[in-house]
Amino acid sequence: MSIYKSIGLDLGSKTCGVAVSDGLGMYAHPLVTLRFDGNLEDLKDMIQPILKEHNVNTIALGYPKMMNNDIGERALISEEFKALLETWFNIKVVLIDERLTSVLSERQLIAQDVSRKKRKKVVDQAAAVQILQSLLDRQRFF
């Protein structure tokens, strides 16, 4: 019996935070921050080995809607990236409302006394953890 996992992606303009679920699908853990030049196509070769190594069957992709629920430029880019991921990997991709995840992640890291330099390196992963945990909680309780 194969154990499938999920990953969470926090897509930025130059970085993409990645988190992975545990084998039971209960908890999200930070994995890596991918750096790219802004071209979404560049992420394909970086994400593919992660999907294979972790036996991923679902991606939770952050969907940065505006506070008034409007769809802005970053949300449209996430919609485009969702379509690319589905095409490239033939995988289920779920958009997860990520409003304030980066702010909350930053605050949690500050509360844990993580240095500013270290926070900059891991804040995208922390946001990806929150995105993925939202999906895992939803699947567990609904």
PDB file of C-alpha atoms in Angstrom:
ATOM      1  CA  MET A   1       0.000   0.000   0.000  1.00  0.00           C
ATOM      2  CA  SER A   2       1.418   3.372  -1.020  1.00  0.00           C
ATOM      3  CA  ILE A   3       1.263   6.333   1.304  1.00  0.00           C
ATOM      4  CA  TYR A   4       0.429   9.481  -0.604  1.00  0.00           C
ATOM      5  CA  LYS A   5       1.373  12.891   0.696  1.00  0.00           C
ATOM      6  CA  SER A   6       0.394  16.446  -0.107  1.00  0.00           C
ATOM      7  CA  ILE A   7       2.573  19.499  -0.545  1.00  0.00           C
ATOM      8  CA  GLY A   8       1.788  23.147   0.050  1.00  0.00           C
ATOM      9  CA  LEU A   9       3.160  25.917  -2.145  1.00  0.00           C
ATOM     10  CA  ASP A  10       3.452  29.599  -1.242  1.00  0.00           C
ATOM     11  CA  LEU A  11       4.163  31.212  -4.616  1.00  0.00           C
ATOM     12  CA  GLY A  12       5.900  34.567  -4.582  1.00  0.00           C
ATOM     13  CA  SER A  13       7.378  36.634  -7.392  1.00  0.00           C
ATOM     14  CA  LYS A  14      10.889  35.160  -6.957  1.00  0.00           C
ATOM     15  CA  THR A  15      10.496  32.398  -4.362  1.00  0.00           C
ATOM     16  CA  CYS A  16       8.184  29.477  -3.714  1.00  0.00           C
ATOM     17  CA  GLY A  17       7.923  28.069  -0.208  1.00  0.00           C
ATOM     18  CA  VAL A  18       7.271  24.334  -0.038  1.00  0.00           C
ATOM     19  CA  ALA A  19       5.809  22.275   2.798  1.00  0.00           C
ATOM     20  CA  VAL A  20       5.060  18.536   2.903  1.00  0.00           C
ATOM     21  CA  SER A  21       2.534  16.523   4.881  1.00  0.00           C
ATOM     22  CA  ASP A  22       3.381  13.640   7.144  1.00  0.00           C
ATOM     23  CA  GLY A  23       2.425  10.118   6.088  1.00  0.00           C
ATOM     24  CA  LEU A  24      -0.880  10.276   7.964  1.00  0.00           C
ATOM     25  CA  GLY A  25      -1.952  13.531   6.332  1.00  0.00           C
ATOM     26  CA  MET A  26      -2.319  15.247   9.685  1.00  0.00           C
ATOM     27  CA  TYR A  27       0.560  17.708   9.923  1.00  0.00           C
ATOM     28  CA  ALA A  28       2.440  19.973   7.524  1.00  0.00           C
ATOM     29  CA  HIS A  29       6.198  20.438   7.809  1.00  0.00           C
ATOM     30  CA  PRO A  30       8.485  22.985   6.102  1.00  0.00           C
ATOM     31  CA  LEU A  31      10.593  21.535   3.310  1.00  0.00           C
ATOM     32  CA  VAL A  32      12.422  24.074   1.148  1.00  0.00           C
ATOM     33  CA  THR A  33      12.288  27.509  -0.453  1.00  0.00           C
ATOM     34  CA  LEU A  34      12.712  27.403  -4.222  1.00  0.00           C
ATOM     35  CA  ARG A  35      14.242  30.445  -5.902  1.00  0.00           C
ATOM     36  CA  PHE A  36      13.428  31.339  -9.505  1.00  0.00           C
ATOM     37  CA  ASP A  37      13.639  34.339 -11.826  1.00  0.00           C
ATOM     38  CA  GLY A  38       9.897  34.967 -11.954  1.00  0.00           C
ATOM     39  CA  ASN A  39       9.174  32.633 -14.882  1.00  0.00           C
ATOM     40  CA  LEU A  40       6.737  29.960 -13.670  1.00  0.00           C
ATOM     41  CA  GLU A  41       8.120  27.458 -16.199  1.00  0.00           C
ATOM     42  CA  ASP A  42      11.401  27.447 -14.228  1.00  0.00           C
ATOM     43  CA  LEU A  43       9.631  25.841 -11.269  1.00  0.00           C
ATOM     44  CA  LYS A  44       8.643  22.717 -13.225  1.00  0.00           C
ATOM     45  CA  ASP A  45      12.053  21.038 -12.941  1.00  0.00           C
ATOM     46  CA  MET A  46      12.356  22.049  -9.280  1.00  0.00           C
ATOM     47  CA  ILE A  47       8.952  20.706  -8.226  1.00  0.00           C
ATOM     48  CA  GLN A  48       9.002  17.433 -10.174  1.00  0.00           C
ATOM     49  CA  PRO A  49      11.608  15.664  -7.981  1.00  0.00           C
ATOM     50  CA  ILE A  50       9.757  16.791  -4.834  1.00  0.00           C
ATOM     51  CA  LEU A  51       6.543  15.209  -6.108  1.00  0.00           C
ATOM     52  CA  LYS A  52       8.341  11.976  -6.895  1.00  0.00           C
ATOM     53  CA  GLU A  53      10.422  11.773  -3.707  1.00  0.00           C
ATOM     54  CA  HIS A  54       7.420  12.375  -1.439  1.00  0.00           C
ATOM     55  CA  ASN A  55       4.851  10.400  -3.484  1.00  0.00           C
ATOM     56  CA  VAL A  56       2.571  13.452  -3.758  1.00  0.00           C
ATOM     57  CA  ASN A  57      -0.989  13.207  -5.044  1.00  0.00           C
ATOM     58  CA  THR A  58      -2.313  16.655  -4.054  1.00  0.00           C
ATOM     59  CA  ILE A  59      -0.906  20.186  -4.108  1.00  0.00           C
ATOM     60  CA  ALA A  60      -2.312  22.966  -1.908  1.00  0.00           C
ATOM     61  CA  LEU A  61      -1.492  26.217  -3.700  1.00  0.00           C
ATOM     62  CA  GLY A  62      -1.792  29.535  -1.929  1.00  0.00           C
ATOM     63  CA  TYR A  63      -4.444  31.818  -3.416  1.00  0.00           C
ATOM     64  CA  PRO A  64      -3.728  35.418  -2.394  1.00  0.00           C
ATOM     65  CA  LYS A  65      -7.148  37.025  -2.620  1.00  0.00           C
ATOM     66  CA  MET A  66      -7.473  40.637  -1.560  1.00  0.00           C
ATOM     67  CA  MET A  67      -8.906  41.443   1.867  1.00  0.00           C
ATOM     68  CA  ASN A  68     -12.199  42.537   0.212  1.00  0.00           C
ATOM     69  CA  ASN A  69     -12.341  39.115  -1.536  1.00  0.00           C
ATOM     70  CA  ASP A  70     -11.438  40.542  -4.967  1.00  0.00           C
ATOM     71  CA  ILE A  71      -9.105  38.654  -7.281  1.00  0.00           C
ATOM     72  CA  GLY A  72      -5.944  40.669  -7.934  1.00  0.00           C
ATOM     73  CA  GLU A  73      -2.863  40.160 -10.082  1.00  0.00           C
ATOM     74  CA  ARG A  74      -1.151  37.709  -7.698  1.00  0.00           C
ATOM     75  CA  ALA A  75      -4.305  35.577  -7.471  1.00  0.00           C
ATOM     76  CA  LEU A  76      -4.515  35.473 -11.274  1.00  0.00           C
ATOM     77  CA  ILE A  77      -0.900  34.288 -11.374  1.00  0.00           C
ATOM     78  CA  SER A  78      -1.810  31.543  -8.884  1.00  0.00           C
ATOM     79  CA  GLU A  79      -4.706  30.490 -11.137  1.00  0.00           C
ATOM     80  CA  GLU A  80      -2.287  30.327 -14.080  1.00  0.00           C
ATOM     81  CA  PHE A  81       0.220  28.325 -12.018  1.00  0.00           C
ATOM     82  CA  LYS A  82      -2.534  25.923 -10.906  1.00  0.00           C
ATOM     83  CA  ALA A  83      -3.358  25.188 -14.560  1.00  0.00           C
ATOM     84  CA  LEU A  84       0.341  24.673 -15.350  1.00  0.00           C
ATOM     85  CA  LEU A  85       0.832  22.279 -12.413  1.00  0.00           C
ATOM     86  CA  GLU A  86      -2.218  20.247 -13.450  1.00  0.00           C
ATOM     87  CA  THR A  87      -0.956  20.062 -17.036  1.00  0.00           C
ATOM     88  CA  TRP A  88       2.668  19.283 -16.190  1.00  0.00           C
ATOM     89  CA  PHE A  89       2.057  16.663 -13.530  1.00  0.00           C
ATOM     90  CA  ASN A  90      -1.559  15.467 -13.999  1.00  0.00           C
ATOM     91  CA  ILE A  91      -2.149  16.090 -10.296  1.00  0.00           C
ATOM     92  CA  LYS A  92      -4.937  17.528  -8.155  1.00  0.00           C
ATOM     93  CA  VAL A  93      -4.256  21.168  -7.228  1.00  0.00           C
ATOM     94  CA  VAL A  94      -6.432  22.931  -4.650  1.00  0.00           C
ATOM     95  CA  LEU A  95      -6.383  26.715  -4.275  1.00  0.00           C
ATOM     96  CA  ILE A  96      -6.246  27.711  -0.599  1.00  0.00           C
ATOM     97  CA  ASP A  97      -7.059  31.240   0.564  1.00  0.00           C
ATOM     98  CA  GLU A  98      -3.758  32.491   1.917  1.00  0.00           C
ATOM     99  CA  ARG A  99      -4.701  35.941   3.135  1.00  0.00           C
ATOM    100  CA  LEU A 100      -2.365  36.941   5.953  1.00  0.00           C
ATOM    101  CA  THR A 101      -0.383  33.660   5.979  1.00  0.00           C
ATOM    102  CA  SER A 102       2.920  35.464   5.432  1.00  0.00           C
ATOM    103  CA  VAL A 103       2.077  38.020   8.130  1.00  0.00           C
ATOM    104  CA  LEU A 104       1.088  35.286  10.592  1.00  0.00           C
ATOM    105  CA  SER A 105       4.180  33.261   9.712  1.00  0.00           C
ATOM    106  CA  GLU A 106       6.413  36.278  10.273  1.00  0.00           C
ATOM    107  CA  ARG A 107       4.799  36.933  13.666  1.00  0.00           C
ATOM    108  CA  GLN A 108       5.200  33.299  14.727  1.00  0.00           C
ATOM    109  CA  LEU A 109       8.877  33.357  13.770  1.00  0.00           C
ATOM    110  CA  ILE A 110       9.393  36.597  15.708  1.00  0.00           C
ATOM    111  CA  ALA A 111       7.658  35.047  18.732  1.00  0.00           C
ATOM    112  CA  GLN A 112      10.085  32.118  18.455  1.00  0.00           C
ATOM    113  CA  ASP A 113      12.967  34.622  18.525  1.00  0.00           C
ATOM    114  CA  VAL A 114      14.166  33.705  15.026  1.00  0.00           C
ATOM    115  CA  SER A 115      16.670  36.262  13.723  1.00  0.00           C
ATOM    116  CA  ARG A 116      15.651  38.593  10.891  1.00  0.00           C
ATOM    117  CA  LYS A 117      18.193  36.976   8.559  1.00  0.00           C
ATOM    118  CA  LYS A 118      16.884  33.469   9.300  1.00  0.00           C
ATOM    119  CA  ARG A 119      13.233  34.633   9.074  1.00  0.00           C
ATOM    120  CA  LYS A 120      13.811  35.906   5.560  1.00  0.00           C
ATOM    121  CA  LYS A 121      15.024  32.434   4.562  1.00  0.00           C
ATOM    122  CA  VAL A 122      12.152  30.463   6.099  1.00  0.00           C
ATOM    123  CA  VAL A 123       9.069  32.722   6.023  1.00  0.00           C
ATOM    124  CA  ASP A 124       7.948  31.296   2.656  1.00  0.00           C
ATOM    125  CA  GLN A 125       8.221  27.761   4.015  1.00  0.00           C
ATOM    126  CA  ALA A 126       6.264  28.771   7.113  1.00  0.00           C
ATOM    127  CA  ALA A 127       3.516  30.259   4.923  1.00  0.00           C
ATOM    128  CA  ALA A 128       3.483  27.043   2.843  1.00  0.00           C
ATOM    129  CA  VAL A 129       3.009  25.091   6.087  1.00  0.00           C
ATOM    130  CA  GLN A 130      -0.061  27.198   6.944  1.00  0.00           C
ATOM    131  CA  ILE A 131      -1.481  26.751   3.432  1.00  0.00           C
ATOM    132  CA  LEU A 132      -0.999  22.989   3.523  1.00  0.00           C
ATOM    133  CA  GLN A 133      -2.267  22.683   7.096  1.00  0.00           C
ATOM    134  CA  SER A 134      -5.484  24.418   5.998  1.00  0.00           C
ATOM    135  CA  LEU A 135      -6.005  21.718   3.375  1.00  0.00           C
ATOM    136  CA  LEU A 136      -5.139  18.881   5.748  1.00  0.00           C
ATOM    137  CA  ASP A 137      -7.527  20.192   8.412  1.00  0.00           C
ATOM    138  CA  ARG A 138     -10.290  20.587   5.842  1.00  0.00           C
ATOM    139  CA  GLN A 139      -9.812  17.011   4.612  1.00  0.00           C
ATOM    140  CA  ARG A 140      -9.742  15.620   8.128  1.00  0.00           C
ATOM    141  CA  PHE A 141     -12.881  17.343   9.375  1.00  0.00           C
ATOM    142  CA  PHE A 142     -15.085  17.463   6.265  1.00  0.00           C
TER     143      PHE A 142
END
